[in-house]
């Protein structure tokens, strides 16, 4: 499969480009673009986030995002293409920024668990002074006691390290699983943002196309009214015929006003999805037919691709892996743990007594200890383990449910796409036939061989055909985008073939 229209490549946060429908699993249909843009470099954020397989991939992906950039402003004088709008949305959309923060949090939490394999080193410097009363034999101390003042200064390094912990590895593996799951969820959120913007972009194009069609319908109605006026003045048409034509013109003006309102509302909805200040002044490029060939990929191949590529399904797999590790952690809580503590430094004292003399000292001091901790009995043990087991089973069922839902979504998108494709073909045939019928009826009316009723009926069919052609194209593009989105391969390529 291949397409010939020109396209635009956009630099995005999670992925770098959209392509035409001919590359179904790597692209998004971009029939609206009019010229080629520069290809994204290999160091772009999109390339940094494909694929997410390791912890290093997560850090690279999260570090490449641009959530700290200010919210962009819409240029009312510029007609935006779909890639430009998606690029804006991935910078401004609040859902994308929230998903980034959650992924960042999971990455840092995994770093905390990873640090458990390293010792904890603390530098301690303290000073204190105390005066104490101590009993003492009277032959040596006439009062039977002495008071001692003892200023002390200690500077030392303290080392703490867990020599043995059976749950440490499980906690780290669980954190890494959540880290990967959060990054995958981040990728799916940006796919969803791109899908929502694309769907509304095509809906906005449809509204604009319907507005253009309404203008053409009004122009046609005015032409019919003019012909009816001329025929009436020449005595070849009746007054009811003229009034009928005038009614058609009034109805066309009504439809035009409604179409203008829908176009403004579609533009406002699109800006809201992008994440910028809502406005009806944003312009988008008009609809264009790109001659995209029919997608011939089988439904089995589409489902297989979805099961391998859907980030949300992969995130469910990682969440199940996390639940498995939590079960291991629950078991390890009742196994022995060995901790080691050591300290070394310099201690200085200057003791003084009210009777006798005491010596001063500044000497190196140290300490070392190893402790074994083991819960021999805990009445909550079985409940804690059973809770972890239940969470593991729930995660497994959630993964299975997500897998089934993915297959169902691909089936729905597949059926919708082929339905929209057939509707688009039918709408083109309808438009050609209605145009021919209208032109013939109008010419025949001018020569007096057809009635105005025939012309009005042909005009009505032509108006309906124009609207259906605009709608069918938008529905096909939306269905095509939904099919790519359902397979999880939206925003996966940095340049087009």
CSV table of C-alpha atoms in Angstrom, one decimal:
chain,number,residue,atom,x,y,z
A,1,UNK,CA,0.0,0.0,0.0
A,2,UNK,CA,1.2,3.5,-0.7
A,3,UNK,CA,0.0,7.1,-1.1
A,4,UNK,CA,1.2,10.0,-3.3
A,5,UNK,CA,-0.1,13.2,-1.6
A,6,UNK,CA,2.4,15.4,0.1
A,7,UNK,CA,2.5,15.4,3.9
A,8,UNK,CA,3.9,17.2,6.9
A,9,UNK,CA,6.1,15.7,9.6
A,10,UNK,CA,5.7,17.2,13.1
A,11,UNK,CA,8.0,17.1,16.1
A,12,UNK,CA,6.1,15.8,19.0
A,13,UNK,CA,6.8,14.9,22.6
A,14,UNK,CA,6.2,11.2,22.7
A,15,UNK,CA,6.5,10.5,19.0
A,16,UNK,CA,7.8,12.5,16.1
A,17,UNK,CA,5.5,12.2,13.1
A,18,UNK,CA,2.2,11.2,11.5
A,19,UNK,CA,2.0,9.5,8.2
A,20,UNK,CA,-0.7,8.7,5.6
A,21,UNK,CA,-3.0,5.7,5.9
A,22,UNK,CA,-1.0,3.6,3.5
A,23,UNK,CA,1.5,2.8,6.3
A,24,UNK,CA,-1.3,1.7,8.6
A,25,UNK,CA,0.7,0.6,11.5
A,26,UNK,CA,3.2,3.4,11.5
A,27,UNK,CA,1.2,6.5,10.7
A,28,UNK,CA,-1.9,8.7,10.7
A,29,UNK,CA,-3.6,9.9,7.5
A,30,UNK,CA,-2.5,13.4,6.6
A,31,UNK,CA,-4.5,14.3,3.5
A,32,UNK,CA,-4.8,17.8,4.8
A,33,UNK,CA,-1.1,18.8,4.5
A,34,UNK,CA,0.0,20.8,1.5
A,35,UNK,CA,3.8,20.7,1.7
A,36,UNK,CA,6.7,18.7,3.1
A,37,UNK,CA,8.3,19.8,6.4
A,38,UNK,CA,11.8,19.0,7.6
A,39,UNK,CA,12.3,15.4,8.8
A,40,UNK,CA,12.8,15.0,12.5
A,41,UNK,CA,16.3,14.3,13.6
A,42,UNK,CA,17.2,11.0,15.3
A,43,UNK,CA,17.6,12.9,18.6
A,44,UNK,CA,14.0,14.1,18.7
A,45,UNK,CA,11.7,13.3,21.6
A,46,UNK,CA,9.7,10.9,19.6
A,47,UNK,CA,12.7,8.7,18.8
A,48,UNK,CA,13.7,8.9,22.4
A,49,UNK,CA,10.5,7.2,23.4
A,50,UNK,CA,10.3,4.3,20.9
A,51,UNK,CA,10.4,1.7,22.2
A,52,UNK,CA,10.0,1.5,26.0
A,53,UNK,CA,11.8,-1.7,27.0
A,54,UNK,CA,14.2,-0.9,29.8
A,55,UNK,CA,14.7,1.4,32.7
A,56,UNK,CA,17.2,3.4,30.6
A,57,UNK,CA,14.5,3.8,27.9
A,58,UNK,CA,12.1,5.2,30.6
A,59,UNK,CA,14.7,7.8,31.8
A,60,UNK,CA,15.5,8.8,28.2
A,61,UNK,CA,11.9,9.2,27.3
A,62,UNK,CA,10.9,11.2,30.4
A,63,UNK,CA,13.9,13.4,30.1
A,64,UNK,CA,13.1,14.3,26.5
A,65,UNK,CA,9.6,15.7,27.2
A,66,UNK,CA,8.9,19.4,27.3
A,67,UNK,CA,6.3,19.9,30.0
A,68,UNK,CA,8.1,22.9,31.4
A,69,UNK,CA,7.5,24.9,28.2
A,70,UNK,CA,4.9,27.7,28.5
A,71,UNK,CA,1.4,27.1,27.1
A,72,UNK,CA,1.5,28.2,23.4
A,73,UNK,CA,-0.8,30.8,21.9
A,74,UNK,CA,-3.0,30.3,18.8
A,75,UNK,CA,-2.2,32.4,15.8
A,76,UNK,CA,-5.5,33.5,14.3
A,77,UNK,CA,-3.9,34.3,11.0
A,78,UNK,CA,-2.4,30.9,10.4
A,79,UNK,CA,-4.2,27.9,9.0
A,80,UNK,CA,-3.0,24.9,11.1
A,81,UNK,CA,-2.3,21.5,9.8
A,82,UNK,CA,-3.0,18.4,11.8
A,83,UNK,CA,0.7,17.7,12.7
A,84,UNK,CA,1.1,21.3,14.0
A,85,UNK,CA,-2.0,20.9,16.2
A,86,UNK,CA,-0.8,17.6,17.6
A,87,UNK,CA,2.5,19.1,18.4
A,88,UNK,CA,0.8,21.9,20.3
A,89,UNK,CA,-1.5,19.5,22.1
A,90,UNK,CA,1.4,17.4,23.3
A,91,UNK,CA,3.0,20.5,24.8
A,92,UNK,CA,-0.1,22.1,26.3
A,93,UNK,CA,-2.6,19.3,27.1
A,94,UNK,CA,-3.0,18.9,30.9
A,95,UNK,CA,-3.5,15.2,30.6
A,96,UNK,CA,-0.1,14.8,29.0
A,97,UNK,CA,1.5,16.9,31.7
A,98,UNK,CA,-0.2,14.8,34.4
A,99,UNK,CA,0.9,11.6,32.9
A,100,UNK,CA,4.5,12.9,32.6
A,101,UNK,CA,4.5,13.8,36.3
A,102,UNK,CA,3.2,10.3,37.3
A,103,UNK,CA,5.8,8.6,35.1
A,104,UNK,CA,8.5,10.8,36.7
A,105,UNK,CA,7.2,9.9,40.2
A,106,UNK,CA,7.4,6.2,39.4
A,107,UNK,CA,10.9,6.5,38.0
A,108,UNK,CA,12.1,8.3,41.1
A,109,UNK,CA,10.4,5.7,43.4
A,110,UNK,CA,12.3,3.0,41.6
A,111,UNK,CA,15.5,4.9,42.2
A,112,UNK,CA,14.7,4.9,45.9
A,113,UNK,CA,14.3,1.1,45.9
A,114,UNK,CA,17.4,0.7,43.9
A,115,UNK,CA,19.4,2.7,46.5
A,116,UNK,CA,18.6,0.0,49.1
A,117,UNK,CA,21.5,-2.0,47.6
A,118,UNK,CA,23.9,0.7,48.6
A,119,UNK,CA,25.1,1.6,52.1
A,120,UNK,CA,24.0,4.6,53.9
A,121,UNK,CA,26.9,6.8,55.0
A,122,UNK,CA,26.3,9.7,57.4
A,123,UNK,CA,28.7,12.3,58.7
A,124,UNK,CA,28.0,13.2,62.4
A,125,UNK,CA,29.5,16.1,64.3
A,126,UNK,CA,28.2,16.9,67.8
A,127,UNK,CA,29.2,18.5,71.0
A,128,UNK,CA,27.7,18.3,74.5
A,129,UNK,CA,28.4,19.2,78.0
A,130,UNK,CA,27.0,17.6,81.2
A,131,UNK,CA,27.5,18.0,84.9
A,132,UNK,CA,26.9,14.9,87.0
A,133,UNK,CA,26.9,14.0,90.6
A,134,UNK,CA,28.8,10.8,91.6
A,135,UNK,CA,29.0,9.1,95.0
A,136,UNK,CA,32.6,8.7,96.2
A,137,UNK,CA,34.2,7.2,99.4
A,138,UNK,CA,34.8,9.8,102.1
A,139,UNK,CA,38.4,9.0,102.7
A,140,UNK,CA,39.0,10.2,99.1
A,141,UNK,CA,36.2,12.8,98.9
A,142,UNK,CA,35.4,14.4,102.3
A,143,UNK,CA,31.8,15.1,101.2
A,144,UNK,CA,31.2,11.6,100.0
A,145,UNK,CA,30.6,12.7,96.4
A,146,UNK,CA,32.1,14.6,93.6
A,147,UNK,CA,30.7,16.7,90.7
A,148,UNK,CA,32.1,16.2,87.3
A,149,UNK,CA,31.7,18.5,84.3
A,150,UNK,CA,32.5,16.7,81.0
A,151,UNK,CA,32.4,18.7,77.7
A,152,UNK,CA,32.7,16.3,74.7
A,153,UNK,CA,33.2,16.8,71.0
A,154,UNK,CA,32.6,13.9,68.6
A,155,UNK,CA,33.2,13.8,64.8
A,156,UNK,CA,32.6,10.5,63.0
A,157,UNK,CA,31.3,8.7,60.0
A,158,UNK,CA,28.4,6.2,60.5
A,159,UNK,CA,27.8,3.4,58.0
A,160,UNK,CA,24.6,1.4,57.8
A,161,UNK,CA,24.1,-1.5,55.4
A,162,UNK,CA,21.6,-4.3,55.1
A,163,UNK,CA,23.6,-7.5,54.6
A,164,UNK,CA,20.6,-9.8,54.0
A,165,UNK,CA,17.1,-8.9,53.0
A,166,UNK,CA,15.0,-11.4,51.0
A,167,UNK,CA,12.4,-8.8,50.0
A,168,UNK,CA,14.8,-6.2,48.6
A,169,UNK,CA,15.1,-7.7,45.1
A,170,UNK,CA,11.3,-8.2,44.9
A,171,UNK,CA,10.7,-4.6,45.9
A,172,UNK,CA,13.1,-3.3,43.3
A,173,UNK,CA,11.7,-5.5,40.5
A,174,UNK,CA,8.2,-4.3,41.4
A,175,UNK,CA,9.3,-0.7,41.3
A,176,UNK,CA,10.9,-1.2,37.9
A,177,UNK,CA,7.7,-2.8,36.7
A,178,UNK,CA,5.7,0.2,37.8
A,179,UNK,CA,8.3,2.5,36.2
A,180,UNK,CA,7.8,0.8,32.9
A,181,UNK,CA,4.0,0.7,33.3
A,182,UNK,CA,4.0,4.5,33.9
A,183,UNK,CA,6.1,5.2,30.9
A,184,UNK,CA,3.9,3.0,28.7
A,185,UNK,CA,0.8,4.7,30.1
A,186,UNK,CA,2.5,8.1,29.3
A,187,UNK,CA,2.9,6.9,25.7
A,188,UNK,CA,-0.8,5.8,25.5
A,189,UNK,CA,-1.9,9.1,26.9
A,190,UNK,CA,-0.1,10.9,24.1
A,191,UNK,CA,-1.6,8.6,21.6
A,192,UNK,CA,-5.0,9.4,23.0
A,193,UNK,CA,-4.2,13.1,22.8
A,194,UNK,CA,-3.2,12.7,19.2
A,195,UNK,CA,-6.3,10.6,18.4
A,196,UNK,CA,-8.7,13.1,20.1
A,197,UNK,CA,-7.1,16.1,18.3
A,198,UNK,CA,-7.1,14.2,15.0
A,199,UNK,CA,-10.8,13.2,15.4
A,200,UNK,CA,-11.8,16.8,16.3
A,201,UNK,CA,-9.6,18.2,13.5
A,202,UNK,CA,-11.5,16.1,11.0
A,203,UNK,CA,-14.8,17.1,12.6
A,204,UNK,CA,-13.8,20.8,12.3
A,205,UNK,CA,-12.8,20.2,8.7
A,206,UNK,CA,-16.2,18.6,8.2
A,207,UNK,CA,-18.0,21.6,9.8
A,208,UNK,CA,-16.0,24.0,7.6
A,209,UNK,CA,-16.8,21.8,4.6
A,210,UNK,CA,-20.5,21.9,5.5
A,211,UNK,CA,-20.2,25.6,5.7
A,212,UNK,CA,-18.7,25.8,2.3
A,213,UNK,CA,-21.4,23.5,1.0
A,214,UNK,CA,-24.1,25.6,2.6
A,215,UNK,CA,-22.6,28.7,0.8
A,216,UNK,CA,-22.7,26.7,-2.5
A,217,UNK,CA,-26.2,25.6,-1.8
A,218,UNK,CA,-27.3,29.2,-1.2
A,219,UNK,CA,-25.6,30.2,-4.5
A,220,UNK,CA,-27.5,27.4,-6.3
A,221,UNK,CA,-30.8,28.4,-4.7
A,222,UNK,CA,-30.3,32.0,-5.7
A,223,UNK,CA,-29.6,30.8,-9.3
A,224,UNK,CA,-32.8,28.8,-9.3
A,225,UNK,CA,-34.7,31.8,-7.9
A,226,UNK,CA,-33.2,34.0,-10.6
A,227,UNK,CA,-34.2,31.6,-13.3
A,228,UNK,CA,-37.7,31.4,-11.8
A,229,UNK,CA,-38.0,35.2,-11.7
A,230,UNK,CA,-36.9,35.4,-15.3
A,231,UNK,CA,-39.4,32.7,-16.4
A,232,UNK,CA,-42.2,34.3,-14.4
A,233,UNK,CA,-41.6,37.7,-16.1
A,234,UNK,CA,-41.7,36.0,-19.5
A,235,UNK,CA,-44.9,34.2,-18.6
A,236,UNK,CA,-43.4,30.8,-18.6
A,237,UNK,CA,-43.6,30.2,-14.8
A,238,UNK,CA,-46.4,30.7,-12.3
A,239,UNK,CA,-46.3,32.8,-9.1
A,240,UNK,CA,-46.3,29.6,-6.9
A,241,UNK,CA,-43.2,28.5,-8.8
A,242,UNK,CA,-41.5,31.7,-8.0
A,243,UNK,CA,-42.5,31.6,-4.3
A,244,UNK,CA,-41.3,28.0,-4.1
A,245,UNK,CA,-37.9,29.1,-5.4
A,246,UNK,CA,-37.8,32.0,-2.9
A,247,UNK,CA,-38.6,29.5,-0.1
A,248,UNK,CA,-35.7,27.4,-1.2
A,249,UNK,CA,-33.4,30.4,-1.0
A,250,UNK,CA,-34.7,31.3,2.5
A,251,UNK,CA,-34.1,27.7,3.6
A,252,UNK,CA,-30.5,27.8,2.2
A,253,UNK,CA,-29.8,31.0,4.2
A,254,UNK,CA,-31.1,29.3,7.4
A,255,UNK,CA,-28.8,26.3,6.8
A,256,UNK,CA,-25.9,28.6,6.2
A,257,UNK,CA,-26.5,30.3,9.6
A,258,UNK,CA,-26.6,27.0,11.3
A,259,UNK,CA,-23.4,25.8,9.5
A,260,UNK,CA,-21.6,28.9,10.6
A,261,UNK,CA,-22.5,28.2,14.3
A,262,UNK,CA,-21.4,24.6,14.0
A,263,UNK,CA,-18.0,25.7,12.5
A,264,UNK,CA,-17.4,28.1,15.4
A,265,UNK,CA,-18.3,25.4,18.0
A,266,UNK,CA,-16.1,22.8,16.4
A,267,UNK,CA,-13.1,25.3,16.5
A,268,UNK,CA,-13.7,26.0,20.2
A,269,UNK,CA,-13.8,22.2,21.0
A,270,UNK,CA,-10.6,21.7,19.1
A,271,UNK,CA,-8.8,24.4,21.1
A,272,UNK,CA,-10.0,22.8,24.3
A,273,UNK,CA,-8.7,19.4,23.3
A,274,UNK,CA,-5.3,21.0,22.5
A,275,UNK,CA,-5.1,22.5,25.9
A,276,UNK,CA,-5.0,26.2,24.9
A,277,UNK,CA,-7.4,29.0,25.6
A,278,UNK,CA,-10.7,28.3,23.9
A,279,UNK,CA,-11.3,30.4,20.8
A,280,UNK,CA,-13.4,30.3,17.6
A,281,UNK,CA,-10.8,32.2,15.7
A,282,UNK,CA,-8.4,29.3,15.0
A,283,UNK,CA,-8.2,28.3,11.4
A,284,UNK,CA,-7.4,24.8,10.0
A,285,UNK,CA,-6.6,23.8,6.4
A,286,UNK,CA,-9.5,22.6,4.3
A,287,UNK,CA,-10.4,19.1,3.3
A,288,UNK,CA,-8.5,17.5,0.5
A,289,UNK,CA,-8.9,14.1,-1.1
A,290,UNK,CA,-5.6,12.3,-1.0
A,291,UNK,CA,-6.6,9.2,-3.1
A,292,UNK,CA,-5.6,6.9,-0.3
A,293,UNK,CA,-6.0,3.2,-1.3
A,294,UNK,CA,-8.1,0.9,0.6
A,295,UNK,CA,-6.3,-0.8,3.5
A,296,UNK,CA,-6.1,-4.5,2.8
A,297,UNK,CA,-4.6,-5.8,6.1
A,298,UNK,CA,-6.6,-8.6,7.5
A,299,UNK,CA,-8.3,-8.4,10.9
A,300,UNK,CA,-6.1,-11.1,12.3
A,301,UNK,CA,-3.0,-9.2,11.5
A,302,UNK,CA,-4.5,-6.0,13.0
A,303,UNK,CA,-5.3,-7.8,16.2
A,304,UNK,CA,-1.9,-9.4,16.4
A,305,UNK,CA,-0.3,-6.0,15.9
A,306,UNK,CA,-2.5,-4.4,18.6
A,307,UNK,CA,-1.6,-7.2,21.1
A,308,UNK,CA,2.1,-6.5,20.5
A,309,UNK,CA,2.0,-2.7,20.3
A,310,UNK,CA,-0.7,-1.4,22.6
A,311,UNK,CA,1.0,0.5,25.4
A,312,UNK,CA,-1.9,0.2,27.8
A,313,UNK,CA,-1.9,-3.6,27.4
A,314,UNK,CA,1.8,-3.7,28.0
A,315,UNK,CA,1.3,-1.5,31.0
A,316,UNK,CA,-1.2,-4.0,32.4
A,317,UNK,CA,1.4,-6.7,31.9
A,318,UNK,CA,3.9,-4.7,34.0
A,319,UNK,CA,1.2,-4.1,36.7
A,320,UNK,CA,0.7,-7.8,36.9
A,321,UNK,CA,4.4,-8.2,37.2
A,322,UNK,CA,4.4,-5.7,40.1
A,323,UNK,CA,1.6,-7.7,41.8
A,324,UNK,CA,3.7,-10.8,41.6
A,325,UNK,CA,6.7,-9.0,43.2
A,326,UNK,CA,4.4,-7.7,46.0
A,327,UNK,CA,3.4,-11.3,46.7
A,328,UNK,CA,7.2,-12.1,47.1
A,329,UNK,CA,7.6,-9.1,49.3
A,330,UNK,CA,4.8,-10.3,51.6
A,331,UNK,CA,6.5,-13.7,52.0
A,332,UNK,CA,9.9,-12.2,52.6
A,333,UNK,CA,8.6,-10.1,55.5
A,334,UNK,CA,8.8,-13.2,57.7
A,335,UNK,CA,12.3,-14.2,56.7
A,336,UNK,CA,15.4,-13.1,58.6
A,337,UNK,CA,17.1,-9.8,58.0
A,338,UNK,CA,20.7,-8.9,58.9
A,339,UNK,CA,21.8,-5.3,59.4
A,340,UNK,CA,25.3,-4.0,59.9
A,341,UNK,CA,26.3,-0.7,61.6
A,342,UNK,CA,29.7,0.8,61.9
A,343,UNK,CA,31.0,4.1,63.0
A,344,UNK,CA,34.5,5.6,63.3
A,345,UNK,CA,35.8,9.1,64.1
A,346,UNK,CA,37.5,11.3,66.7
A,347,UNK,CA,36.3,12.0,70.2
A,348,UNK,CA,37.6,14.7,72.5
A,349,UNK,CA,36.7,15.3,76.2
A,350,UNK,CA,37.8,17.8,78.8
A,351,UNK,CA,36.5,16.5,82.1
A,352,UNK,CA,36.8,18.6,85.3
A,353,UNK,CA,35.9,17.6,88.9
A,354,UNK,CA,35.5,19.7,92.0
A,355,UNK,CA,37.7,17.3,93.9
A,356,UNK,CA,40.8,15.8,92.4
A,357,UNK,CA,42.1,16.0,88.9
A,358,UNK,CA,40.9,14.3,85.7
A,359,UNK,CA,42.7,13.8,82.4
A,360,UNK,CA,41.8,15.2,79.0
A,361,UNK,CA,41.8,13.0,75.9
A,362,UNK,CA,41.5,13.3,72.1
A,363,UNK,CA,41.5,9.8,70.6
A,364,UNK,CA,40.1,7.9,67.6
A,365,UNK,CA,36.9,5.9,68.5
A,366,UNK,CA,34.9,3.3,66.6
A,367,UNK,CA,32.1,0.9,66.9
A,368,UNK,CA,30.8,-2.1,64.9
A,369,UNK,CA,27.7,-4.2,65.2
A,370,UNK,CA,25.7,-6.9,63.3
A,371,UNK,CA,22.1,-7.6,64.1
A,372,UNK,CA,19.7,-10.3,63.1
A,373,UNK,CA,15.9,-9.6,63.0
A,374,UNK,CA,13.4,-12.3,62.5
A,375,UNK,CA,9.7,-12.3,63.1
A,376,UNK,CA,9.1,-15.6,64.7
A,377,UNK,CA,5.4,-15.1,65.1
A,378,UNK,CA,2.9,-12.6,63.6
A,379,UNK,CA,-0.9,-13.3,63.7
A,380,UNK,CA,-1.4,-11.1,60.6
A,381,UNK,CA,1.0,-13.1,58.5
A,382,UNK,CA,-1.6,-15.3,56.7
A,383,UNK,CA,-3.9,-12.3,56.0
A,384,UNK,CA,-1.1,-10.2,54.5
A,385,UNK,CA,0.0,-13.0,52.2
A,386,UNK,CA,-3.6,-13.8,51.2
A,387,UNK,CA,-4.1,-10.1,50.4
A,388,UNK,CA,-1.1,-10.0,48.2
A,389,UNK,CA,-2.3,-13.2,46.5
A,390,UNK,CA,-5.7,-11.7,45.8
A,391,UNK,CA,-4.1,-8.6,44.3
A,392,UNK,CA,-2.0,-10.7,42.0
A,393,UNK,CA,-5.1,-12.6,40.8
A,394,UNK,CA,-6.9,-9.3,40.2
A,395,UNK,CA,-4.0,-8.0,38.2
A,396,UNK,CA,-4.0,-11.1,36.1
A,397,UNK,CA,-7.7,-10.8,35.4
A,398,UNK,CA,-7.3,-7.1,34.5
A,399,UNK,CA,-4.6,-8.0,32.0
A,400,UNK,CA,-6.9,-10.6,30.4
A,401,UNK,CA,-9.8,-8.2,30.3
A,402,UNK,CA,-7.7,-5.5,28.7
A,403,UNK,CA,-6.5,-8.0,26.1
A,404,UNK,CA,-10.1,-8.9,25.2
A,405,UNK,CA,-11.0,-5.2,25.1
A,406,UNK,CA,-8.2,-4.5,22.7
A,407,UNK,CA,-9.4,-7.2,20.3
A,408,UNK,CA,-12.9,-5.8,20.5
A,409,UNK,CA,-11.7,-2.3,19.8
A,410,UNK,CA,-9.8,-3.4,16.8
A,411,UNK,CA,-12.9,-5.2,15.5
A,412,UNK,CA,-15.1,-2.2,16.0
A,413,UNK,CA,-12.6,0.1,14.3
A,414,UNK,CA,-12.1,-2.3,11.5
A,415,UNK,CA,-15.8,-2.5,10.7
A,416,UNK,CA,-16.3,1.2,11.1
A,417,UNK,CA,-13.4,1.9,8.7
A,418,UNK,CA,-14.7,-0.4,5.9
A,419,UNK,CA,-18.2,1.0,6.4
A,420,UNK,CA,-16.9,4.6,6.1
A,421,UNK,CA,-14.9,3.6,3.0
A,422,UNK,CA,-17.9,2.3,1.2
A,423,UNK,CA,-20.0,5.3,2.3
A,424,UNK,CA,-17.3,7.6,0.9
A,425,UNK,CA,-17.4,5.8,-2.5
A,426,UNK,CA,-21.2,6.0,-2.5
A,427,UNK,CA,-21.1,9.7,-1.7
A,428,UNK,CA,-18.9,10.4,-4.6
A,429,UNK,CA,-21.2,8.6,-7.0
A,430,UNK,CA,-24.1,10.4,-5.4
A,431,UNK,CA,-22.4,13.8,-5.9
A,432,UNK,CA,-21.6,13.1,-9.6
A,433,UNK,CA,-25.1,11.9,-10.3
A,434,UNK,CA,-26.8,14.8,-8.5
A,435,UNK,CA,-24.6,17.4,-10.2
A,436,UNK,CA,-25.4,16.0,-13.6
A,437,UNK,CA,-29.1,15.8,-12.7
A,438,UNK,CA,-29.2,19.4,-11.5
A,439,UNK,CA,-27.4,20.8,-14.5
A,440,UNK,CA,-29.7,19.0,-16.9
A,441,UNK,CA,-32.8,20.0,-15.0
A,442,UNK,CA,-31.8,23.6,-14.9
A,443,UNK,CA,-31.0,23.7,-18.6
A,444,UNK,CA,-34.3,22.0,-19.4
A,445,UNK,CA,-36.2,24.4,-17.2
A,446,UNK,CA,-34.7,27.4,-19.0
A,447,UNK,CA,-35.8,25.9,-22.4
A,448,UNK,CA,-39.3,25.3,-20.9
A,449,UNK,CA,-39.3,21.5,-21.2
A,450,UNK,CA,-39.1,20.9,-17.4
A,451,UNK,CA,-41.0,22.3,-14.5
A,452,UNK,CA,-39.6,24.2,-11.6
A,453,UNK,CA,-40.6,21.4,-9.3
A,454,UNK,CA,-38.1,19.2,-11.1
A,455,UNK,CA,-35.4,21.8,-10.7
A,456,UNK,CA,-36.1,22.2,-7.0
A,457,UNK,CA,-36.0,18.5,-6.5
A,458,UNK,CA,-32.7,18.2,-8.3
A,459,UNK,CA,-31.4,21.2,-6.3
A,460,UNK,CA,-32.3,19.4,-3.1
A,461,UNK,CA,-30.5,16.2,-4.1
A,462,UNK,CA,-27.4,18.2,-5.1
A,463,UNK,CA,-27.4,20.0,-1.7
A,464,UNK,CA,-27.7,16.6,0.1
A,465,UNK,CA,-25.0,15.1,-2.1
A,466,UNK,CA,-22.6,18.0,-1.3
A,467,UNK,CA,-23.1,17.6,2.4
A,468,UNK,CA,-22.8,13.8,2.3
A,469,UNK,CA,-19.6,14.0,0.4
A,470,UNK,CA,-18.0,16.3,3.0
A,471,UNK,CA,-19.3,14.1,5.9
A,472,UNK,CA,-18.2,10.9,4.3
A,473,UNK,CA,-14.7,12.1,3.8
A,474,UNK,CA,-14.5,13.2,7.4
A,475,UNK,CA,-16.0,10.0,8.7
A,476,UNK,CA,-13.5,7.9,6.7
A,477,UNK,CA,-10.5,9.9,8.0
A,478,UNK,CA,-11.8,9.6,11.6
A,479,UNK,CA,-12.4,5.8,11.1
A,480,UNK,CA,-9.0,5.4,9.6
A,481,UNK,CA,-7.4,7.2,12.5
A,482,UNK,CA,-9.4,5.2,15.0
A,483,UNK,CA,-8.2,2.0,13.4
A,484,UNK,CA,-4.5,3.1,13.7
A,485,UNK,CA,-5.2,4.2,17.3
A,486,UNK,CA,-6.8,0.9,18.2
A,487,UNK,CA,-3.7,-1.0,17.1
A,488,UNK,CA,-1.5,1.1,19.4
A,489,UNK,CA,0.9,2.2,16.6
A,490,UNK,CA,-0.1,5.9,16.4
A,491,UNK,CA,2.9,8.2,16.6
A,492,UNK,CA,5.5,5.6,16.0
A,493,UNK,CA,7.6,6.9,13.1
A,494,UNK,CA,9.8,9.9,12.7
A,495,UNK,CA,9.6,10.2,8.9
A,496,UNK,CA,7.4,9.1,6.1
A,497,UNK,CA,8.3,6.8,3.2
